Structure formats: structure tokens, C-alpha cells
Coordinates of C-alpha atoms in Angstrom, one line a residue:
X9 CA -21.0 32.1 6.2
X10 CA -23.8 30.7 4.0
X11 CA -27.5 30.9 4.5
X12 CA -30.8 29.1 3.6
X13 CA -34.0 31.1 3.4
X14 CA -37.3 29.4 4.2
X15 CA -40.6 31.0 3.0
X16 CA -44.2 30.1 2.3
X17 CA -44.8 31.7 -1.1
X18 CA -48.3 32.2 -2.4
X19 CA -50.0 33.7 -5.5
X20 CA -49.1 37.3 -4.8
X21 CA -45.8 37.8 -6.6
X22 CA -45.1 41.3 -5.3
X23 CA -45.7 40.1 -1.7
X24 CA -43.5 37.0 -2.2
X25 CA -40.6 39.1 -3.6
X26 CA -40.8 41.6 -0.8
X27 CA -40.8 38.9 1.9
X28 CA -37.9 37.0 0.2
X29 CA -35.9 40.1 -0.1
X30 CA -36.3 41.0 3.5
X31 CA -35.0 37.6 4.5
X32 CA -32.1 37.8 2.2
X33 CA -31.2 41.2 3.7
X34 CA -31.4 39.6 7.2
X35 CA -29.1 36.8 6.0
X36 CA -26.6 39.3 4.8
X37 CA -26.9 41.3 8.0
X38 CA -25.9 38.1 9.8
X39 CA -22.8 37.9 7.7
X40 CA -23.8 35.4 5.0
X41 CA -21.9 35.7 1.7
X42 CA -23.9 33.1 -0.1
X43 CA -27.7 33.0 0.3
X44 CA -30.0 30.3 -1.2
X45 CA -33.7 30.9 -1.7
X46 CA -36.3 28.1 -2.1
X47 CA -37.8 26.7 -5.3
X48 CA -40.5 28.9 -6.9
X49 CA -39.9 31.5 -4.2
X50 CA -41.5 34.3 -6.2
X51 CA -44.8 32.7 -7.1
X52 CA -46.7 29.6 -6.2
X53 CA -50.2 29.5 -7.8
X54 CA -52.5 27.4 -9.8
X55 CA -50.8 25.3 -12.5
X56 CA -53.1 26.6 -15.2
X57 CA -51.7 30.1 -14.6
X58 CA -48.0 29.2 -15.0
X59 CA -47.7 30.1 -18.7
X60 CA -48.8 33.7 -18.0
X61 CA -46.7 34.0 -14.8
X62 CA -43.5 32.7 -16.5
X63 CA -40.9 35.3 -17.4
X64 CA -37.9 35.6 -19.7
X65 CA -34.4 35.7 -18.3
X66 CA -33.5 38.5 -17.9
X67 CA -36.9 39.6 -16.8
X68 CA -38.4 41.5 -13.8
X69 CA -37.7 38.8 -11.2
X70 CA -34.1 38.1 -12.3
X71 CA -33.3 41.8 -12.6
X72 CA -34.5 42.4 -9.1
X73 CA -32.4 39.5 -7.8
X74 CA -29.4 40.8 -9.6
X75 CA -29.9 44.2 -8.1
X76 CA -30.3 42.7 -4.6
X77 CA -27.1 40.6 -4.9
X78 CA -25.2 43.7 -6.1
X79 CA -26.7 46.0 -3.3
X80 CA -25.7 43.5 -0.6
X81 CA -22.5 42.3 -2.3
X82 CA -23.4 38.6 -1.9
X83 CA -23.7 35.5 -4.0
X84 CA -27.4 34.8 -4.4
X85 CA -29.0 31.6 -5.6
X86 CA -32.5 32.8 -6.7
X87 CA -34.0 29.4 -5.8
X88 CA -36.0 28.9 -8.9
X89 CA -38.5 30.8 -11.0
X90 CA -40.6 29.9 -14.0
X91 CA -38.7 30.8 -17.1
X92 CA -40.7 31.4 -20.3
X93 CA -39.8 29.0 -23.2
X94 CA -40.8 28.7 -26.8
X95 CA -43.7 26.5 -25.9
X96 CA -46.6 26.5 -23.4
X97 CA -44.5 24.7 -20.8
X98 CA -42.0 26.7 -18.7
X99 CA -38.6 25.8 -17.4
X100 CA -38.1 25.6 -13.7
X101 CA -34.8 27.6 -13.5
X102 CA -32.3 28.4 -10.7
X103 CA -30.1 31.4 -11.1
X104 CA -26.7 32.2 -9.4
X105 CA -25.8 35.9 -9.1
X106 CA -22.4 37.3 -8.2
X107 CA -21.8 40.2 -5.7
X108 CA -21.6 42.6 -8.7
X109 CA -25.0 41.5 -9.9
X110 CA -23.7 39.4 -12.8
X111 CA -25.6 36.2 -13.7
X112 CA -23.0 33.5 -13.2
X113 CA -25.1 30.4 -14.0
X114 CA -28.6 29.3 -14.9
X115 CA -29.8 25.7 -14.2
X116 CA -33.0 24.3 -15.6
X117 CA -34.4 21.5 -13.4
X118 CA -33.6 18.1 -14.9
X119 CA -35.9 15.8 -13.0
X120 CA -39.6 16.7 -13.0
X121 CA -41.9 15.8 -10.1
X122 CA -44.4 13.3 -11.5
X123 CA -45.8 11.3 -8.6
X124 CA -49.0 9.8 -7.4
X125 CA -49.0 8.7 -3.7
X126 CA -52.7 8.0 -3.0
X127 CA -54.1 9.8 -0.1
X128 CA -51.0 12.0 0.2
X129 CA -49.8 13.9 -2.9
X130 CA -50.4 13.8 -6.7
X131 CA -48.4 16.1 -8.9
X132 CA -47.5 16.0 -12.5
X133 CA -44.9 18.7 -13.0
X134 CA -44.2 17.7 -16.6
X135 CA -47.7 18.8 -17.6
X136 CA -46.7 22.5 -17.3
X137 CA -42.9 22.4 -17.1
X138 CA -40.1 21.3 -19.4
X139 CA -36.9 19.5 -18.2
X140 CA -33.5 21.0 -18.7
X141 CA -30.6 19.3 -20.3
X142 CA -27.4 20.4 -18.6
X143 CA -25.4 19.9 -15.4
X144 CA -24.4 23.3 -14.1
X145 CA -21.6 24.5 -11.9
X146 CA -19.9 27.9 -11.4
X147 CA -16.5 28.9 -9.9
X148 CA -16.7 31.5 -7.1
X149 CA -14.3 32.8 -4.5
X150 CA -16.2 30.7 -2.0
X151 CA -15.6 27.5 -4.0
X152 CA -17.2 25.9 -7.0
X153 CA -21.0 25.8 -6.6
X154 CA -23.3 23.2 -8.1
X155 CA -26.9 23.8 -8.8
X156 CA -29.9 21.5 -8.4
X157 CA -33.6 21.8 -7.6
X158 CA -35.9 19.8 -5.3
X159 CA -36.8 16.4 -6.9
X160 CA -33.3 16.2 -8.2
X161 CA -32.4 15.2 -4.7
X162 CA -33.6 11.7 -5.4
X163 CA -31.2 11.2 -8.2
X164 CA -27.7 10.6 -6.7
X165 CA -26.0 10.4 -10.1
X166 CA -26.6 14.1 -10.6
X167 CA -24.8 15.0 -7.4
X168 CA -21.9 12.8 -8.2
X169 CA -21.7 14.4 -11.6
X170 CA -21.7 17.9 -10.0
X171 CA -19.0 16.8 -7.6
X172 CA -16.8 15.3 -10.4
X173 CA -17.3 18.7 -12.1
X174 CA -15.6 20.2 -9.1
X175 CA -18.5 21.3 -6.9
X176 CA -17.7 21.9 -3.3
X177 CA -21.0 23.5 -2.3
X178 CA -24.3 22.3 -3.8
X179 CA -27.5 24.3 -3.6
X180 CA -30.9 22.5 -3.4
X181 CA -33.8 25.0 -3.6
X182 CA -36.9 23.0 -2.9
X183 CA -40.6 22.9 -2.4
X184 CA -40.5 19.4 -0.9
X185 CA -44.0 18.1 0.0
X186 CA -44.9 17.3 3.6
X187 CA -45.5 13.5 3.3
X188 CA -42.4 12.8 1.3
X189 CA -40.3 15.4 3.3
X190 CA -41.2 13.9 6.6
X191 CA -40.1 10.5 5.4
X192 CA -37.0 11.3 3.3
X193 CA -35.9 15.0 3.2
X194 CA -33.2 15.0 5.9
X195 CA -32.0 11.5 5.0
X196 CA -31.5 12.4 1.3
X197 CA -29.9 15.8 2.0
X198 CA -27.4 14.3 4.4
X199 CA -26.8 11.3 2.1
X200 CA -25.9 13.6 -0.8
X201 CA -23.5 15.5 1.4
X202 CA -21.9 12.3 2.7
X203 CA -21.6 10.6 -0.6
X204 CA -19.9 13.6 -2.3
X205 CA -18.2 15.2 0.7
X206 CA -19.7 18.5 -0.1
X207 CA -21.6 21.3 1.7
X208 CA -25.3 21.2 0.9
X209 CA -27.6 24.2 1.3
X210 CA -31.1 22.9 1.1
X211 CA -33.6 25.8 1.2
X212 CA -37.2 24.6 1.4
X213 CA -40.7 26.1 1.2
X214 CA -42.9 25.6 4.2
X215 CA -46.7 25.5 4.5
X216 CA -49.6 25.2 2.1
X217 CA -49.4 26.4 -1.5
X218 CA -52.5 27.7 -3.4
X219 CA -52.6 24.3 -5.2
X220 CA -53.3 22.6 -1.9
X221 CA -50.0 20.9 -1.6
X222 CA -48.3 21.5 1.8
X223 CA -44.5 21.7 1.9
X224 CA -42.2 20.4 4.6
X225 CA -39.9 23.2 5.6
X226 CA -37.0 22.0 7.7
X227 CA -34.4 23.8 5.6
X228 CA -30.9 22.4 6.2
X229 CA -27.3 23.3 5.8
X230 CA -25.2 20.1 6.0
X231 CA -21.4 19.7 6.1
X232 CA -19.3 17.2 4.1
X233 CA -19.4 14.8 7.0
X234 CA -23.2 14.7 6.8
X235 CA -23.7 16.7 9.9
X236 CA -26.6 19.3 9.9
X237 CA -25.0 22.5 11.0
X238 CA -28.1 24.6 10.7
X239 CA -31.8 23.7 10.7
X240 CA -34.8 26.0 10.2
X241 CA -37.6 26.0 12.7
X242 CA -41.2 26.2 11.5
X243 CA -42.2 29.4 9.8
X244 CA -40.5 31.8 7.4
X245 CA -37.0 32.4 8.5
X246 CA -33.3 32.3 7.6
X247 CA -30.6 30.0 9.0
X248 CA -26.8 30.6 8.7
X249 CA -23.8 28.4 9.0
X250 CA -20.0 28.5 8.5
X251 CA -18.4 26.8 5.5
X252 CA -14.9 25.5 6.3
X253 CA -13.0 24.6 3.1
X254 CA -10.0 23.3 5.1
X255 CA -12.2 20.9 7.0
X256 CA -13.7 19.7 3.7
X257 CA -10.3 19.1 2.2
X258 CA -9.3 17.2 5.3
X259 CA -12.4 15.0 5.1
X260 CA -11.7 14.3 1.4
X261 CA -8.0 13.5 2.2
X262 CA -8.6 11.3 5.2
X263 CA -11.6 9.4 3.7
X264 CA -10.7 9.4 0.0
X265 CA -13.9 7.9 -1.4
X266 CA -13.9 10.1 -4.4
X267 CA -10.5 9.0 -5.4
X268 CA -11.1 5.3 -4.8
X269 CA -14.2 4.9 -7.0
X270 CA -14.1 1.8 -9.2
X271 CA -17.5 2.1 -10.9
X272 CA -18.0 4.9 -13.3
X273 CA -21.3 6.8 -14.0
X274 CA -22.9 5.5 -17.2
X275 CA -22.7 7.9 -20.1
X276 CA -25.6 10.3 -20.4
X277 CA -25.5 11.3 -24.0
X278 CA -28.6 13.6 -23.8
X279 CA -27.2 15.5 -20.8
X280 CA -24.7 18.3 -21.3
X281 CA -22.5 20.4 -19.1
X282 CA -22.7 24.1 -18.6
X283 CA -20.2 25.8 -16.4
X284 CA -21.7 29.2 -16.7
X285 CA -24.4 31.1 -18.6

């Protein structure tokens, strides 16, 4: 079993962490062995405060997540948190912890959300955050897990690269805005699953952030055939679904799209690969 946690994080870090932890505990109680938290699950506040809210890794948030994974004996994708860097801008970083609390992988968001949709949403993520430079996967007993974050969802070449690196399950922690989410969220999540014949765990924020942006929710778990096998209702919650690796291998065998590719991904000389931390 795997789980997606849906929260509405605000500017109170302690409150956010307590709420996220209680939902992870609930997911574990339901039998989930892999739990995915949303993007910026620990703190959503004013952009001007991001430099002082960012933390090193390891730091207080990552240590608490490591301890939680160890206590529950689960794999935990700590959605994303703001990682302090050597400049004013922070990395938006997703962490994968093992059941013994070990940090298996850290992924820094590649694609930054710089958009201006008049009357709906205007965000310039790059003003306060730095992009990463590596594609990240990690081997686990549940399968090889690929990491991505939110706006990455619109860049299919990343998901194909993760799949070619062996990913069988891909996590998408997100804070997908309401107007773009209503139009594209489910279509894109299902497309990434279908194209790559992978399980996708897409854990989204829901509700209004202190910045005024409202997020879409509708967290999804989608199977390699593109079928949503779990969907979150409105509100803070957790949804759980079964990952069937035999079914995944059967889909890949019977519809061998990945083997029959004839066009290769153009080389990306500025993007590296990181299999683990």
C-alpha cells in the first residue's frame, strides 16, 4: 500500500508539522508502506520570509521526518521543504527516507513556477528559489522511486528520463494552483502515468496559502494504465491504494511502448543524475 497526504499548510511551522505527522501516522495505520507529503508541507508563508525559514539538510524538519519514518518503519517522501543554500534563494527540495530513518535521496526542483495568467495567478518562484540540476531516483524494496515536484509535471521529458533510469513509482508532491489544477492537474498526472507505465503518487496542497494563492487539492494515486485508484476529497486527508508490480510488468510486457521508442530524448548537458544522496 502507498499513500498520498493532502494538507493546507500555513505560516505556523509547528502546527503544519504536527498536522502532517498525524496524517502520516494515519496512513501508516491504514497499512501504507510509502507515504508522500505535498510540496512545502512544513511552511507556506510570504515569499519575503523564505530566506529565514529555509533550513539546512540535515536540519530540524528533515530530522523530524527521519525520526517519523523510523518510528513507523515506512518509506516517507517529505514532499518538499525550503533548503538553505549559499545564496539568498533557497532550493525547493524533496527528501526520501527509508524505514530506518536513513536519507535515501534528495531532489531539488528542476522547473520553477514562473507564470502570469491575468486574473488568475501570478507567481515568480525563481525570485526566491534556485533550480536543481539532477534527476533523482532511489532503489527500495517497493521498487525504484523517482522524485519530482509540482510544476515539473508539465515537462514530460523529466518523467521519461526518470523511467529510463528505472523508476517504477514516481512521487509528485505539489502545491498546484486552483485555476491551473482545475484545467490540467488530473490530465497531466494520468498522462505521466500512461506515457511511462508507472505508478504516480501526486500529493497536493489544498486551500488558500498566506500568499493568497489557492491550491487545487484532488490528490491522486494513478496506476500504470492511467487509472486513478485513489482520489482525495476536499479537505486535509490521506488516501491509500495498492501498488501491484506484477500488473505493472504485465502492462509493460503487453503494451511495450518503452521498448519500441524510436526517438531519443535530446541530450541535456546541464542536467545530471543522482541515484542517491
